Amino acid sequence: MSEHKKEEEKSLNFIEEIIEADLAAGKYDHIVTRFPPEPNGYLHIGHASSICLNFGLTRKYPGYTNLRFDDTNPVTEETEYVESIKDDIRWLGFTWKNELYASDYFGKLYDFAIVLINKGLAYVDDSTSEQIASLKGTPTEPGVNSPFRDRSREENLDLFMRMKNGEFPDGSRTLRAKVDMAHPNMIMRDPILYRIKHAHHHRTGDEWCIYPMYDFAHGQSDSIEEITHSLCTMEFIPHRELYDWLINKLEIFPSHQYEFARRNLNYTVTSKRKLLQLVNDKHVTGWDDPRMPTITGLRRRGYTPESIVDFCDRIGIAKRENLIDVSLLEFCIREHLNKISHRRMVVFDPLKVIITNYPEGQVEMLKSEDNPEAEKVEYRDLPFSRELYIEADDFMEVAPKKYFRLAPGQMVRLKSAYIIRCDEVIKDENGKITSLHCSYIPESKSGEDSSGINVKGTLHWVSIAHAVTAEVRLYDRLFRVEDPSSEDGDFKDYINPDSLKVVETVFAEPSLKKSRFDDRYQFLRKGYFCLDKDSNEEKLIFNRTVTLKDAWAKEQKKN
RNA sequence: UGGCCUAUAGUAUAAUGGUAGUACGACAGAUUUUGGUUCUGUUUGUCUAGGUUCGAAUCCUGGUAGGCCAACCA
């Protein structure tokens, strides 16, 4: 009930307003949207926003969403990308009604072209691409008609058929719409509809050697599928006029195009060209490198689909330029992981602690909660013994006022175990600290503490004899600057050299030996981690998804 | 210097002619066996100049700033 109310109170974005108005006016009784990726790269966080928009709309309103691959350029498109795209959408939790390809419509599109020629609205142009460009004019000057613009219907029909039959080489001829070479919108200056490319297509093979351009494929595909609301990004605004012109002249189902601003995330890039460069130039290990803003990269990093969908919901949709703060994405993943991850203790940079009053050889099994946030809290076993590791920076020989951790003579609690006091600092001949001699308070056992002692700090720890080793990979932002693309020079000059820090050997509590892929962990006081696919029987490798918020680090930065 | 799009706290997004709100961030405090979580509080905004109106973030005009358009890419 309250959930329903909340839904009602949430304001609509401008596209939802359009849809509600259309539905209310009886223009449609259901809506049809589509997600139209070009299979020439991996999906990234910006696509996630579009996916959530298109699929989200038909969850909210009656109707459905098609997945349609915009595969009209055989030179750049590959089946590998088709599979990854489908995988990513499914992982995000969305289901398409029909899996379609613009190439499914090559036959129909050819027929549409014939219709246009017959109406005197398209012609075959023998100009070279340079000639076409030079006759196009500029934004401030009108273009000039091509010398081939007034060919007869018969000649156009004959030539176009021969283009299709493979009689002409690549680039020798195009089919152009006859609109207006003086149009203020340059897209309308006799746009190219078809080009010759003797290239193998990932689906149609060698059946075709002419391929439609985006403008003669996208809108027509929308129309064939009776897409009601065709959503795309702002750079297609000038194309809308052509989109409508073609649908109007062809007298086919009137799909409508609406544009929204693509979402940009700071400290990264989301252009397929740039991401491809990062991969090809080996700045990252692949499309699924955990530092990449790709869906597959975020997935490997440990992001959950829920957190990404939540992020997309929160950033909303609008028409203005934007650069979204990555801290919001981090908030979304922390919020989800805090609820679902299992707590574990892992020491990254060990300092040996000997509990001098704890019997040698004794091992005590303690209980520690898997997740204090869970509705039903479950526990795991934790071995405690005389020799432990704590984090080196959890000890300071000379501690500042607000330092709540271990220092000579000071007491701290070991999480889920006992309170200990630091009695003696052991150093080697160089003065380097090698271990700490501490004593524990037997009455302070976690859950049955009768010591009456209050300590400020609680530390994570592992029993040395029981620890398992692992590698951790700590990730930071891929770029040093908020908006690499807007900086001078090559965007790659702004790559953060410290975006990956590998800690080869960390010491983990033994329960982590049983880690599985897809398990989510919070390493206490360290961050959220998940098992990386590079792990194997011999070696555990964890990726840090995101750090915990760290008030102490912030405090230190101030001084 | 043609056409088109956009302009609300640091960021993102509401307010649909009638009290400028929400989230993230930042800051301060409370709680805490994670310096986590949770809770409370504080901070900061309508690009600008006119006009219409009883009343303008909202409508109109001019300006300013940013973006897009001259691939046989999508």
Tab-separated table of N, CA, C and O (backbone and C1' of nucleotides) in Angstrom, chain A residues 44-49 52 91-92 263-270 290-299 301-316 323-338 476-478 528 545-547 549, chain B residues 10-12 23-25:
chain	number	residue	atom	x	y	z
A	44	HIS	N	28.025	-0.521	-22.005
A	44	HIS	CA	28.595	0.136	-20.833
A	44	HIS	C	27.502	0.763	-19.970
A	44	HIS	O	26.313	0.616	-20.272
A	45	ILE	N	27.923	1.451	-18.938
A	45	ILE	CA	26.980	1.978	-17.952
A	45	ILE	C	25.964	2.933	-18.589
A	45	ILE	O	24.816	3.007	-18.152
A	46	GLY	N	26.369	3.624	-19.655
A	46	GLY	CA	25.439	4.506	-20.356
A	46	GLY	C	24.333	3.707	-21.034
A	46	GLY	O	23.169	4.109	-21.020
A	47	HIS	N	24.711	2.567	-21.616
A	47	HIS	CA	23.706	1.701	-22.221
A	47	HIS	C	22.756	1.163	-21.146
A	47	HIS	O	21.576	0.978	-21.403
A	48	ALA	N	23.302	0.908	-19.968
A	48	ALA	CA	22.466	0.390	-18.889
A	48	ALA	C	21.308	1.352	-18.628
A	48	ALA	O	20.170	0.939	-18.408
A	49	SER	N	21.619	2.637	-18.689
A	49	SER	CA	20.594	3.639	-18.474
A	49	SER	C	19.504	3.551	-19.554
A	49	SER	O	18.307	3.628	-19.263
A	52	CYS	N	17.472	0.337	-18.991
A	52	CYS	CA	16.518	0.517	-17.886
A	52	CYS	C	15.343	1.386	-18.322
A	52	CYS	O	14.204	1.168	-17.905
A	91	TRP	N	21.595	-10.336	-17.670
A	91	TRP	CA	22.186	-10.218	-16.334
A	91	TRP	C	21.563	-9.051	-15.568
A	91	TRP	O	21.330	-9.131	-14.360
A	92	LEU	N	21.271	-7.967	-16.306
A	92	LEU	CA	20.636	-6.820	-15.648
A	92	LEU	C	19.205	-7.150	-15.215
A	92	LEU	O	18.616	-6.428	-14.420
A	263	ARG	N	23.900	9.605	-20.604
A	263	ARG	CA	24.433	9.786	-19.267
A	263	ARG	C	25.959	9.667	-19.300
A	263	ARG	O	26.493	8.736	-19.911
A	264	ASN	N	26.638	10.579	-18.641
A	264	ASN	CA	28.092	10.512	-18.554
A	264	ASN	C	28.514	10.363	-17.105
A	264	ASN	O	27.919	10.976	-16.221
A	265	LEU	N	29.510	9.558	-16.883
A	265	LEU	CA	30.028	9.302	-15.544
A	265	LEU	C	31.396	9.954	-15.428
A	265	LEU	O	32.187	9.879	-16.369
A	266	ASN	N	31.676	10.563	-14.303
A	266	ASN	CA	32.992	11.194	-14.201
A	266	ASN	C	34.100	10.184	-13.899
A	266	ASN	O	33.860	9.062	-13.486
A	267	TYR	N	35.330	10.597	-14.201
A	267	TYR	CA	36.531	9.759	-14.046
A	267	TYR	C	36.535	8.518	-14.920
A	267	TYR	O	37.201	7.529	-14.613
A	268	THR	N	35.765	8.562	-16.018
A	268	THR	CA	35.834	7.446	-16.946
A	268	THR	C	35.480	7.941	-18.342
A	268	THR	O	35.243	9.133	-18.530
A	269	VAL	N	35.489	7.054	-19.314
A	269	VAL	CA	35.013	7.387	-20.657
A	269	VAL	C	33.961	6.358	-21.039
A	269	VAL	O	34.027	5.214	-20.613
A	270	THR	N	32.988	6.790	-21.807
A	270	THR	CA	31.985	5.845	-22.287
A	270	THR	C	31.736	6.087	-23.759
A	270	THR	O	30.614	6.355	-24.168
A	290	PRO	N	37.974	-5.148	-14.539
A	290	PRO	CA	37.119	-4.560	-13.493
A	290	PRO	C	37.168	-3.037	-13.394
A	290	PRO	O	36.341	-2.440	-12.717
A	291	ARG	N	38.102	-2.418	-14.078
A	291	ARG	CA	38.138	-0.951	-14.057
A	291	ARG	C	37.302	-0.337	-15.164
A	291	ARG	O	37.096	0.879	-15.203
A	292	MET	N	36.874	-1.176	-16.091
A	292	MET	CA	36.104	-0.668	-17.229
A	292	MET	C	34.671	-0.328	-16.816
A	292	MET	O	34.093	-1.007	-15.968
A	293	PRO	N	34.085	0.711	-17.439
A	293	PRO	CA	32.695	1.053	-17.129
A	293	PRO	C	31.714	0.193	-17.919
A	293	PRO	O	30.538	0.517	-18.009
A	294	THR	N	32.220	-0.889	-18.520
A	294	THR	CA	31.321	-1.801	-19.231
A	294	THR	C	30.488	-2.596	-18.231
A	294	THR	O	30.891	-2.774	-17.080
A	295	ILE	N	29.357	-3.091	-18.707
A	295	ILE	CA	28.520	-3.924	-17.831
A	295	ILE	C	29.325	-5.138	-17.373
A	295	ILE	O	29.323	-5.498	-16.192
A	296	THR	N	30.030	-5.737	-18.334
A	296	THR	CA	30.778	-6.944	-17.981
A	296	THR	C	31.935	-6.632	-17.031
A	296	THR	O	32.263	-7.444	-16.158
A	297	GLY	N	32.524	-5.445	-17.163
A	297	GLY	CA	33.579	-5.034	-16.247
A	297	GLY	C	33.045	-4.790	-14.843
A	297	GLY	O	33.628	-5.227	-13.848
A	298	LEU	N	31.924	-4.089	-14.780
A	298	LEU	CA	31.302	-3.812	-13.482
A	298	LEU	C	30.891	-5.120	-12.807
A	298	LEU	O	31.017	-5.287	-11.597
A	299	ARG	N	30.432	-6.034	-13.644
A	299	ARG	CA	30.008	-7.341	-13.135
A	299	ARG	C	31.182	-8.080	-12.526
A	299	ARG	O	31.110	-8.623	-11.426
A	301	ARG	N	33.860	-6.791	-11.463
A	301	ARG	CA	34.298	-5.999	-10.316
A	301	ARG	C	33.486	-6.333	-9.061
A	301	ARG	O	33.942	-6.125	-7.948
A	302	GLY	N	32.268	-6.835	-9.258
A	302	GLY	CA	31.452	-7.213	-8.114
A	302	GLY	C	30.180	-6.408	-7.972
A	302	GLY	O	29.426	-6.569	-7.027
A	303	TYR	N	29.937	-5.529	-8.932
A	303	TYR	CA	28.674	-4.787	-8.910
A	303	TYR	C	27.520	-5.756	-9.115
A	303	TYR	O	27.645	-6.721	-9.861
A	304	THR	N	26.415	-5.497	-8.473
A	304	THR	CA	25.234	-6.341	-8.647
A	304	THR	C	24.302	-5.664	-9.653
A	304	THR	O	24.301	-4.433	-9.766
A	305	PRO	N	23.508	-6.462	-10.366
A	305	PRO	CA	22.547	-5.850	-11.289
A	305	PRO	C	21.588	-4.907	-10.563
A	305	PRO	O	21.246	-3.842	-11.068
A	306	GLU	N	21.182	-5.321	-9.352
A	306	GLU	CA	20.262	-4.477	-8.577
A	306	GLU	C	20.843	-3.086	-8.368
A	306	GLU	O	20.147	-2.076	-8.451
A	307	SER	N	22.128	-3.035	-8.051
A	307	SER	CA	22.739	-1.738	-7.750
A	307	SER	C	22.812	-0.868	-9.002
A	307	SER	O	22.674	0.353	-8.935
A	308	ILE	N	23.013	-1.494	-10.143
A	308	ILE	CA	23.110	-0.724	-11.386
A	308	ILE	C	21.737	-0.201	-11.798
A	308	ILE	O	21.593	0.952	-12.204
A	309	VAL	N	20.734	-1.045	-11.649
A	309	VAL	CA	19.376	-0.596	-11.970
A	309	VAL	C	18.957	0.528	-11.021
A	309	VAL	O	18.361	1.526	-11.435
A	310	ASP	N	19.306	0.379	-9.759
A	310	ASP	CA	18.991	1.412	-8.774
A	310	ASP	C	19.664	2.731	-9.151
A	310	ASP	O	19.055	3.804	-9.107
A	311	PHE	N	20.921	2.630	-9.548
A	311	PHE	CA	21.673	3.812	-9.983
A	311	PHE	C	20.964	4.494	-11.157
A	311	PHE	O	20.767	5.711	-11.148
A	312	CYS	N	20.569	3.707	-12.140
A	312	CYS	CA	19.901	4.275	-13.316
A	312	CYS	C	18.585	4.951	-12.925
A	312	CYS	O	18.237	6.000	-13.466
A	313	ASP	N	17.878	4.347	-11.994
A	313	ASP	CA	16.638	4.956	-11.499
A	313	ASP	C	16.911	6.302	-10.854
A	313	ASP	O	16.185	7.266	-11.049
A	314	ARG	N	17.956	6.332	-10.052
A	314	ARG	CA	18.243	7.542	-9.293
A	314	ARG	C	18.716	8.696	-10.159
A	314	ARG	O	18.418	9.846	-9.867
A	315	ILE	N	19.484	8.392	-11.202
A	315	ILE	CA	19.982	9.491	-12.034
A	315	ILE	C	18.906	10.022	-12.967
A	315	ILE	O	19.006	11.133	-13.462
A	316	GLY	N	17.874	9.214	-13.208
A	316	GLY	CA	16.756	9.709	-13.987
A	316	GLY	C	17.101	9.932	-15.442
A	316	GLY	O	18.139	9.468	-15.936
A	323	LEU	N	27.214	15.195	-16.144
A	323	LEU	CA	28.399	14.429	-15.791
A	323	LEU	C	28.135	13.930	-14.376
A	323	LEU	O	28.259	14.665	-13.408
A	324	ILE	N	27.711	12.691	-14.308
A	324	ILE	CA	27.242	12.161	-13.035
A	324	ILE	C	28.406	11.730	-12.158
A	324	ILE	O	29.360	11.122	-12.630
A	325	ASP	N	28.273	12.073	-10.900
A	325	ASP	CA	29.324	11.775	-9.940
A	325	ASP	C	29.338	10.284	-9.632
A	325	ASP	O	28.328	9.714	-9.219
A	326	VAL	N	30.502	9.678	-9.820
A	326	VAL	CA	30.633	8.237	-9.594
A	326	VAL	C	30.338	7.865	-8.138
A	326	VAL	O	30.022	6.722	-7.825
A	327	SER	N	30.372	8.854	-7.244
A	327	SER	CA	30.076	8.559	-5.838
A	327	SER	C	28.638	8.068	-5.669
A	327	SER	O	28.337	7.354	-4.718
A	328	LEU	N	27.763	8.428	-6.596
A	328	LEU	CA	26.393	7.928	-6.508
A	328	LEU	C	26.343	6.437	-6.854
A	328	LEU	O	25.639	5.657	-6.209
A	329	LEU	N	27.107	6.050	-7.872
A	329	LEU	CA	27.184	4.633	-8.233
A	329	LEU	C	27.740	3.852	-7.047
A	329	LEU	O	27.257	2.774	-6.709
A	330	GLU	N	28.758	4.415	-6.425
A	330	GLU	CA	29.385	3.749	-5.281
A	330	GLU	C	28.418	3.650	-4.103
A	330	GLU	O	28.385	2.648	-3.396
A	331	PHE	N	27.634	4.685	-3.937
A	331	PHE	CA	26.618	4.633	-2.879
A	331	PHE	C	25.656	3.469	-3.140
A	331	PHE	O	25.310	2.715	-2.239
A	332	CYS	N	25.224	3.324	-4.393
A	332	CYS	CA	24.248	2.286	-4.738
A	332	CYS	C	24.800	0.888	-4.490
A	332	CYS	O	24.088	0.012	-3.997
A	333	ILE	N	26.062	0.677	-4.845
A	333	ILE	CA	26.606	-0.668	-4.645
A	333	ILE	C	26.886	-0.925	-3.164
A	333	ILE	O	26.655	-2.020	-2.656
A	334	ARG	N	27.325	0.095	-2.440
A	334	ARG	CA	27.537	-0.103	-0.999
A	334	ARG	C	26.231	-0.434	-0.308
A	334	ARG	O	26.167	-1.290	0.560
A	335	GLU	N	25.201	0.280	-0.697
A	335	GLU	CA	23.917	0.069	-0.046
A	335	GLU	C	23.434	-1.369	-0.244
A	335	GLU	O	22.954	-2.011	0.683
A	336	HIS	N	23.602	-1.888	-1.464
A	336	HIS	CA	23.152	-3.259	-1.713
A	336	HIS	C	24.065	-4.279	-1.044
A	336	HIS	O	23.601	-5.206	-0.374
A	337	LEU	N	25.358	-4.087	-1.215
A	337	LEU	CA	26.312	-5.040	-0.656
A	337	LEU	C	26.261	-5.066	0.874
A	337	LEU	O	26.464	-6.117	1.493
A	338	ASN	N	25.989	-3.937	1.479
A	338	ASN	CA	25.882	-3.911	2.944
A	338	ASN	C	24.794	-4.871	3.402
A	338	ASN	O	24.923	-5.532	4.421
A	476	ASP	N	41.085	1.513	-8.408
A	476	ASP	CA	40.741	2.916	-8.219
A	476	ASP	C	40.246	3.424	-9.561
A	476	ASP	O	40.296	2.718	-10.571
A	477	ARG	N	39.799	4.685	-9.604
A	477	ARG	CA	39.291	5.236	-10.852
A	477	ARG	C	40.322	5.117	-11.974
A	477	ARG	O	41.508	5.233	-11.757
A	478	LEU	N	39.799	4.893	-13.186
A	478	LEU	CA	40.667	4.663	-14.339
A	478	LEU	C	41.365	5.939	-14.798
A	478	LEU	O	42.423	5.894	-15.398
A	528	TYR	N	34.341	-4.093	0.115
A	528	TYR	CA	33.566	-5.214	-0.406
A	528	TYR	C	34.386	-5.928	-1.470
A	528	TYR	O	35.019	-5.278	-2.312
A	545	THR	N	35.458	-4.506	-4.901
A	545	THR	CA	34.375	-3.857	-5.623
A	545	THR	C	34.369	-2.370	-5.297
A	545	THR	O	34.366	-1.521	-6.187
A	546	VAL	N	34.382	-2.076	-4.031
A	546	VAL	CA	34.358	-0.681	-3.574
A	546	VAL	C	34.844	-0.664	-2.120
A	546	VAL	O	34.699	-1.659	-1.403
A	547	THR	N	35.447	0.419	-1.730
A	547	THR	CA	35.892	0.526	-0.340
A	547	THR	C	34.697	0.785	0.562
A	547	THR	O	33.612	1.121	0.099
A	549	LYS	N	33.181	3.296	3.411
A	549	LYS	CA	33.422	4.698	3.745
A	549	LYS	C	34.425	4.697	4.885
A	549	LYS	O	34.401	3.822	5.736
B	10	G	P	26.726	25.147	-6.011
B	10	G	O5'	27.642	23.868	-6.215
B	10	G	C5'	28.893	23.986	-6.892
B	10	G	C4'	29.491	22.620	-7.026
B	10	G	C3'	28.623	21.634	-7.811
B	10	G	O3'	28.891	21.716	-9.191
B	10	G	C1'	29.259	20.664	-5.743
B	11	U	P	27.719	21.439	-10.257
B	11	U	O5'	27.458	19.880	-10.102
B	11	U	C5'	28.434	18.935	-10.531
B	11	U	C4'	27.880	17.538	-10.377
B	11	U	C3'	26.499	17.328	-10.973
B	11	U	O3'	26.559	17.071	-12.368
B	11	U	C1'	26.539	16.443	-8.797
B	12	A	P	25.389	17.555	-13.323
B	12	A	O5'	24.187	16.588	-12.929
B	12	A	C5'	24.207	15.226	-13.317
B	12	A	C4'	23.082	14.468	-12.653
B	12	A	C3'	21.681	14.980	-12.905
B	12	A	O3'	21.195	14.608	-14.187
B	12	A	C1'	21.924	14.432	-10.635
B	23	A	P	16.204	13.071	0.938
B	23	A	O5'	17.115	12.392	-0.188
B	23	A	C5'	16.798	11.093	-0.683
B	23	A	C4'	17.763	10.739	-1.787
B	23	A	C3'	19.233	10.873	-1.425
B	23	A	O3'	19.718	9.755	-0.714
B	23	A	C1'	18.848	11.894	-3.509
B	24	C	P	20.897	9.911	0.316
B	24	C	O5'	22.166	10.167	-0.618
B	24	C	C5'	22.661	9.127	-1.459
B	24	C	C4'	23.711	9.669	-2.394
B	24	C	C3'	24.894	10.371	-1.734
B	24	C	O3'	25.841	9.466	-1.219
B	24	C	C1'	24.140	11.670	-3.541
B	25	G	P	26.640	9.853	0.109
B	25	G	O5'	27.469	11.144	-0.329
B	25	G	C5'	28.518	11.041	-1.284
B	25	G	C4'	29.058	12.413	-1.597
B	25	G	C3'	29.624	13.180	-0.413
B	25	G	O3'	30.938	12.763	-0.113
B	25	G	C1'	28.269	14.613	-1.715
